[in-house]
Tab-separated table of C-alpha atoms and ligand atoms in Angstrom:
chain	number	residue	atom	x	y	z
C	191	UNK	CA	-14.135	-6.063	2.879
C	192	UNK	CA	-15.785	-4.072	5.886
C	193	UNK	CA	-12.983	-5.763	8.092
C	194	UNK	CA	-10.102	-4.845	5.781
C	195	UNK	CA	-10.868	-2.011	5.639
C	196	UNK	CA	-11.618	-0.894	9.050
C	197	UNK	CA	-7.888	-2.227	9.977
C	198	UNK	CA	-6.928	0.492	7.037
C	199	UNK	CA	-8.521	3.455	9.358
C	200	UNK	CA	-6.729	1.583	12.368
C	201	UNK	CA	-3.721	1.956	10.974
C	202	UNK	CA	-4.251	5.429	9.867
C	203	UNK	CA	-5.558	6.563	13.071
C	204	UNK	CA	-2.237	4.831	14.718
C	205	UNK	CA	0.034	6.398	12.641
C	206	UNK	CA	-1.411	10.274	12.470
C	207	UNK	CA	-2.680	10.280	15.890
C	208	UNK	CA	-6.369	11.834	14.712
C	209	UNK	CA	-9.618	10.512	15.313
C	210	UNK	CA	-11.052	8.274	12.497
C	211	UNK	CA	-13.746	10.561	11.458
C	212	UNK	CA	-11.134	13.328	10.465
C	213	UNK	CA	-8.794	11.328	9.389
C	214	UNK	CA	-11.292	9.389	7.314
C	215	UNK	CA	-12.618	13.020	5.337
C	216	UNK	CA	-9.160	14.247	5.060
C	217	UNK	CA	-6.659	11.481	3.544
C	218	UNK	CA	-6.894	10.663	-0.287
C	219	UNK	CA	-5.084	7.303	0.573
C	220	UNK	CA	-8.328	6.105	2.503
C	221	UNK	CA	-10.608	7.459	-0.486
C	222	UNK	CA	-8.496	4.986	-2.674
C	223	UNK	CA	-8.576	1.757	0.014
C	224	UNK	CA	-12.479	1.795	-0.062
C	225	UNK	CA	-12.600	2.016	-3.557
C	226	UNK	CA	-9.862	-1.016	-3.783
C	227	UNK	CA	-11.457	-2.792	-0.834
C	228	UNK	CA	-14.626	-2.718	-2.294
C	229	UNK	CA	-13.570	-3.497	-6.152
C	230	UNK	CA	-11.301	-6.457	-4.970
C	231	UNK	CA	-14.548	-7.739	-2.847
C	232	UNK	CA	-16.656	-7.324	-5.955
C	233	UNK	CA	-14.121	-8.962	-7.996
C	234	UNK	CA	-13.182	-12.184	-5.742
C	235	UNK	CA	-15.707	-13.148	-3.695
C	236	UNK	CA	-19.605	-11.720	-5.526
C	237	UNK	CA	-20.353	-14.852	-7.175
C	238	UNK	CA	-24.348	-13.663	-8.024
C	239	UNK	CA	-23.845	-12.765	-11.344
C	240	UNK	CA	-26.934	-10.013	-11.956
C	241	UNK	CA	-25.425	-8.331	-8.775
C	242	UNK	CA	-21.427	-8.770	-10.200
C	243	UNK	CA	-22.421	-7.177	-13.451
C	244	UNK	CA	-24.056	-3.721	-11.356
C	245	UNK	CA	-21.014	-3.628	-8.545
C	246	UNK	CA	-18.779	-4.439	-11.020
C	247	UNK	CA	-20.424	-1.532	-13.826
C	248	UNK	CA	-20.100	0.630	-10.312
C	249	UNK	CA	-16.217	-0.979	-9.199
C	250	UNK	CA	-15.232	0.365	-12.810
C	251	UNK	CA	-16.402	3.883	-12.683
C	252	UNK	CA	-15.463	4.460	-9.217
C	253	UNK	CA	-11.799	3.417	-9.756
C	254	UNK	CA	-11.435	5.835	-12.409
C	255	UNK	CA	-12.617	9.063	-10.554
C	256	UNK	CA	-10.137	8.194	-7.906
C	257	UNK	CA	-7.289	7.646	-10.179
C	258	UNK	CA	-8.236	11.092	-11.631
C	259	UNK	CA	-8.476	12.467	-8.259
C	260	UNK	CA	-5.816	11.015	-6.015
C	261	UNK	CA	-3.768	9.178	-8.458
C	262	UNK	CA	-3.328	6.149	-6.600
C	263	UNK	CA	-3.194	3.281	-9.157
C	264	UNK	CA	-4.384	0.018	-7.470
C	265	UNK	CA	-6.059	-2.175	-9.425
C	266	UNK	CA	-9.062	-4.598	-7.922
C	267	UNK	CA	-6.874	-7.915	-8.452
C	268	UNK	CA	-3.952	-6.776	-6.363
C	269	UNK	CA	-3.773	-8.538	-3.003
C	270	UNK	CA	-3.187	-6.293	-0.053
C	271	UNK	CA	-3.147	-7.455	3.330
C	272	UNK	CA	-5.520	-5.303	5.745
C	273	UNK	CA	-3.703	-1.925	7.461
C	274	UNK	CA	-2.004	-0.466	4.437
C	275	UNK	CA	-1.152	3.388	4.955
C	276	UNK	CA	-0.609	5.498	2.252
C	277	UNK	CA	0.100	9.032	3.399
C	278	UNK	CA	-0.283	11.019	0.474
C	279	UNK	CA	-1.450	10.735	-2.968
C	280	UNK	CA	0.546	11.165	-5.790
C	281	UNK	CA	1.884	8.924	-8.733
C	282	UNK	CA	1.407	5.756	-7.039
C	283	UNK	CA	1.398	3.032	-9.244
C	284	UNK	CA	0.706	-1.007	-8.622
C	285	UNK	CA	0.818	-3.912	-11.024
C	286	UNK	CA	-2.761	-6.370	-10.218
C	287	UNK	CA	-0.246	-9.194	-9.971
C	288	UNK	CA	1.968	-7.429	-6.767
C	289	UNK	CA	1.582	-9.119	-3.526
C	290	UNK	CA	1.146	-6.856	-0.453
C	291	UNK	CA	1.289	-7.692	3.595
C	292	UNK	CA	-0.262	-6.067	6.437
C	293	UNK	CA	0.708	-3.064	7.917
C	294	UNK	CA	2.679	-1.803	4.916
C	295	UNK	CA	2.847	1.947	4.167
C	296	UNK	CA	2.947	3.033	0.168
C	297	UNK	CA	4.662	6.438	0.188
C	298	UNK	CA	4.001	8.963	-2.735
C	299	UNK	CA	6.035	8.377	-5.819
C	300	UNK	CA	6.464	5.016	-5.375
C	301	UNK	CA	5.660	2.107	-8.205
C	302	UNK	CA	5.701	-1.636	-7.228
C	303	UNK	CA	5.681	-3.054	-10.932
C	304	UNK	CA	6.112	-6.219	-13.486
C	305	UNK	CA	10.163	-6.579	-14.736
C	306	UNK	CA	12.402	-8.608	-15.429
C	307	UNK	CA	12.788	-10.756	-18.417
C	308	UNK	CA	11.850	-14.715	-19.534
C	309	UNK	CA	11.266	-16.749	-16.566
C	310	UNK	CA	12.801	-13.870	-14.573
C	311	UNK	CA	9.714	-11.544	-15.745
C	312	UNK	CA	7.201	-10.885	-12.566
C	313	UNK	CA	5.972	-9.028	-9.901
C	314	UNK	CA	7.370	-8.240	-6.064
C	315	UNK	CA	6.031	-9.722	-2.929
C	316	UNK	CA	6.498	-7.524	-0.278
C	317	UNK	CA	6.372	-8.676	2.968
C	318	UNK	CA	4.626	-7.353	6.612
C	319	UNK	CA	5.172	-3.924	7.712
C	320	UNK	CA	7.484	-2.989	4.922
C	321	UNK	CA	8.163	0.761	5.070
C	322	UNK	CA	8.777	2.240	1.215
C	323	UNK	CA	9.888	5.950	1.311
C	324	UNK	CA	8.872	8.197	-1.833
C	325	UNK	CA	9.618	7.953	-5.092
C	326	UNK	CA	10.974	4.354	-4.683
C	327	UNK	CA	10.822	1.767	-7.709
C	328	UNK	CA	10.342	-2.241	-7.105
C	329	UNK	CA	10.369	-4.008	-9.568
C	330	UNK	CA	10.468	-8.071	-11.126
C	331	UNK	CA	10.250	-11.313	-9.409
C	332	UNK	CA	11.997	-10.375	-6.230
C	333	UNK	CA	10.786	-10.249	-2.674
C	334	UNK	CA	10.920	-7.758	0.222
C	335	UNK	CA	11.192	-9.431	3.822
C	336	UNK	CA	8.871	-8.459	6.155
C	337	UNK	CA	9.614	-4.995	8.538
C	338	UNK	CA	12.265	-4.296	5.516
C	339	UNK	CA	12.934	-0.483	5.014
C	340	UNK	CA	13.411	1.028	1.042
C	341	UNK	CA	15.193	4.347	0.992
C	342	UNK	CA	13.539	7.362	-0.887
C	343	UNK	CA	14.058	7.456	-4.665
C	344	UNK	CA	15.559	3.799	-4.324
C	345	UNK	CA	15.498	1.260	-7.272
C	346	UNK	CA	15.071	-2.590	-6.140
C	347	UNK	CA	15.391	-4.944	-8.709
C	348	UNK	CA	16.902	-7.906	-6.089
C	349	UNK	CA	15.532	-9.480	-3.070
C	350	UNK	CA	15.601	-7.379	0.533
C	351	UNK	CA	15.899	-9.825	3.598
C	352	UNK	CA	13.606	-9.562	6.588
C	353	UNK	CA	14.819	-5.798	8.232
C	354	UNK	CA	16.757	-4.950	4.971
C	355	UNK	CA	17.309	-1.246	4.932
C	356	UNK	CA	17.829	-0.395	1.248
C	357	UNK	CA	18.815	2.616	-0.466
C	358	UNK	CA	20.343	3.892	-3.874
C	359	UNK	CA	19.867	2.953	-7.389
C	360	UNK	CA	20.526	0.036	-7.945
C	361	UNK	CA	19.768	-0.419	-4.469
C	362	UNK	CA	21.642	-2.038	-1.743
C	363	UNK	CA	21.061	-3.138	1.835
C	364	UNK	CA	22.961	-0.679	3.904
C	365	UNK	CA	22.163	-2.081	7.711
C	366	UNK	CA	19.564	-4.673	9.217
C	367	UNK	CA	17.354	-1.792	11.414
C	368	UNK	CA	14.468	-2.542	9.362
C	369	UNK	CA	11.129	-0.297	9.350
C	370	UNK	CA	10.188	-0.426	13.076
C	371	UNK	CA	11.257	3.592	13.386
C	372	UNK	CA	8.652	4.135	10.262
C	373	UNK	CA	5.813	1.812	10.901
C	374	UNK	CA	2.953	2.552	13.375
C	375	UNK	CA	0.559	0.031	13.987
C	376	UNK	CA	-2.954	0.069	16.447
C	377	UNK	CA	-0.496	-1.870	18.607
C	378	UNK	CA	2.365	0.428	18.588
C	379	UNK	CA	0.544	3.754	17.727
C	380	UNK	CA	3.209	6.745	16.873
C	381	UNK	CA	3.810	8.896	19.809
C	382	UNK	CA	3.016	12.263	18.994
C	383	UNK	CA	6.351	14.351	18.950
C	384	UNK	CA	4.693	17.457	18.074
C	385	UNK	CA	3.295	17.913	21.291
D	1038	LIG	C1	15.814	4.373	3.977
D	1038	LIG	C2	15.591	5.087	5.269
D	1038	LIG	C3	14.245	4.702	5.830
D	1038	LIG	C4	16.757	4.591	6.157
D	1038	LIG	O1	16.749	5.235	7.380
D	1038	LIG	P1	17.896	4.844	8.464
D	1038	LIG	O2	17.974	3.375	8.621
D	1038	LIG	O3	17.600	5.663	9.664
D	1038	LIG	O4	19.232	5.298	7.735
D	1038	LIG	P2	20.018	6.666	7.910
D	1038	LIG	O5	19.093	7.828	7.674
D	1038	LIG	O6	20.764	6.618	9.204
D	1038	LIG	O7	21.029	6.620	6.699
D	1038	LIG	C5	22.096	5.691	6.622
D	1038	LIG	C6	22.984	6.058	5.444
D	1038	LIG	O8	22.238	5.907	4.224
D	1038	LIG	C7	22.152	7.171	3.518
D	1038	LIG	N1	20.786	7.266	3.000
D	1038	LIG	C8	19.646	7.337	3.723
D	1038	LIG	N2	18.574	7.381	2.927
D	1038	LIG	C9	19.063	7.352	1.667
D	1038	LIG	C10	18.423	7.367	0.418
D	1038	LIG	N3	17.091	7.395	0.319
D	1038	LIG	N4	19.201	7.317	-0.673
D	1038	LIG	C11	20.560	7.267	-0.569
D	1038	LIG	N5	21.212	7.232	0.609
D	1038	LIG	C12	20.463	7.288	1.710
D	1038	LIG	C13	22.440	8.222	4.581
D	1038	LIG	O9	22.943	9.389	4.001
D	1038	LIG	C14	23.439	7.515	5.431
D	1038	LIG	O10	24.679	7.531	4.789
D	1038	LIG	P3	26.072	7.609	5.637
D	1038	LIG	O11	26.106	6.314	6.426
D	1038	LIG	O12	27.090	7.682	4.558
D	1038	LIG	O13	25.970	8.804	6.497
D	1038	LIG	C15	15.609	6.618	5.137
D	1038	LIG	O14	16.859	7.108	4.938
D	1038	LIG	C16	14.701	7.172	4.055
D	1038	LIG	O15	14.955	7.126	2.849
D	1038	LIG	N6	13.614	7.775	4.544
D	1038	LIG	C17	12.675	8.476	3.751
D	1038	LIG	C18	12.427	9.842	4.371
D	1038	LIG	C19	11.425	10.624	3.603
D	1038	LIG	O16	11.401	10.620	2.386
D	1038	LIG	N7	10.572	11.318	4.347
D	1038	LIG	C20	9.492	12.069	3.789
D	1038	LIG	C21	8.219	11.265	3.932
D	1038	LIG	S1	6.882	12.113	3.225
């Protein structure tokens, strides 16, 4: 939990180019990673059951006030690899069953949901370093390759390949430059281009 989530500030600190402390008080998205990072902990790996029942009593309250707060909606049973960024808050909305890789970054607006129907009815798995731009929709059994790219407002109901850039509704791959312009990692911190 601790580790997960100290790759989350990593990433955070690579990609605004702040020091951890003020980036930690500042961003919502962080407020909603410990509370996820510490629920999902709680949830799959406290095993003591007097001690599940009070984190768990705590893991329910806590996810509340930041949904109320931030409204970031990611539920405890979703798996998300360690250094998601999530810029701003806002109408962010996860189904427990998506599947999330490391160094992804969860813009505003964006909902990563259950569709599809029969046999065809499930939940994306998006890939590493996966850049989604506000307001986009994924949705159903589909996957996202890793350092794909989805376009703001986009819909994607169909698979992306690795470095897919997608855009549009429904939403098609346009080019294969993937999300390396977007995506700042500790190893490959954002240079600052405001200075
Ligand atoms: C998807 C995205 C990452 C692709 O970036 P890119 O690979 O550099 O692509 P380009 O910007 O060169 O655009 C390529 C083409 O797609 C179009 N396009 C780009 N984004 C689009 C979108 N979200 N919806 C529809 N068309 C889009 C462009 O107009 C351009 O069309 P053209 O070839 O006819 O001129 C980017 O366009 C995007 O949506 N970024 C989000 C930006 C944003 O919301 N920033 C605020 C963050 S808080």
């Amino acid at each position: 939990m601790i580790k997960n989530y100290k790759a989350d500030i990593a990433r955070y600190v690579a990609s605004e180019y702040r020091n951890s402390l003020l980036t930690l008080s500042l961003k919502e998205g962080l407020w909603a990673l410990a509370e996820y990072r510490f629920s999902h902990w709680v949830y799959y790996d406290v095993h003591i059951p007097i001690l599940r029942q009070i984190l768990g009593f705590i893991s329910v309250f806590w996810h509340r006030i930041i949904i109320t707060l931030t409204r970031i909606e990611l539920p405890k049973y979703t798996h998300v690899a360690p250094g998601v960024y999530i810029p701003h808050g806002g109408s962010i909305v996860i189904h427990p069953d998506v599947m999330i890789g490391k160094y992804c970054t969860i813009s505003h607006g964006v909902t990563i949901g259950i569709g599809g129907r029969g046999k065809n009815k499930g939940c994306p798995k998006i890939g590493d370093e996966v850049y989604i731009a506000p307001g986009a929709k994924i949705f159903g059994k589909i996957s996202i390759g890793s350092y794909a790219a989805i376009g703001a407002n986009a819909v994607v109901t169909k698979d992306i390949p690795e470095k897919g850039v997608a855009v549009g509704i429904p939403a098609q791959v346009i080019s294969d430059k993937g999300s390396q312009d977007f995506i700042f990692t500790p190893e490959r911190p954002v240079e600052p281009y405001w200075e």
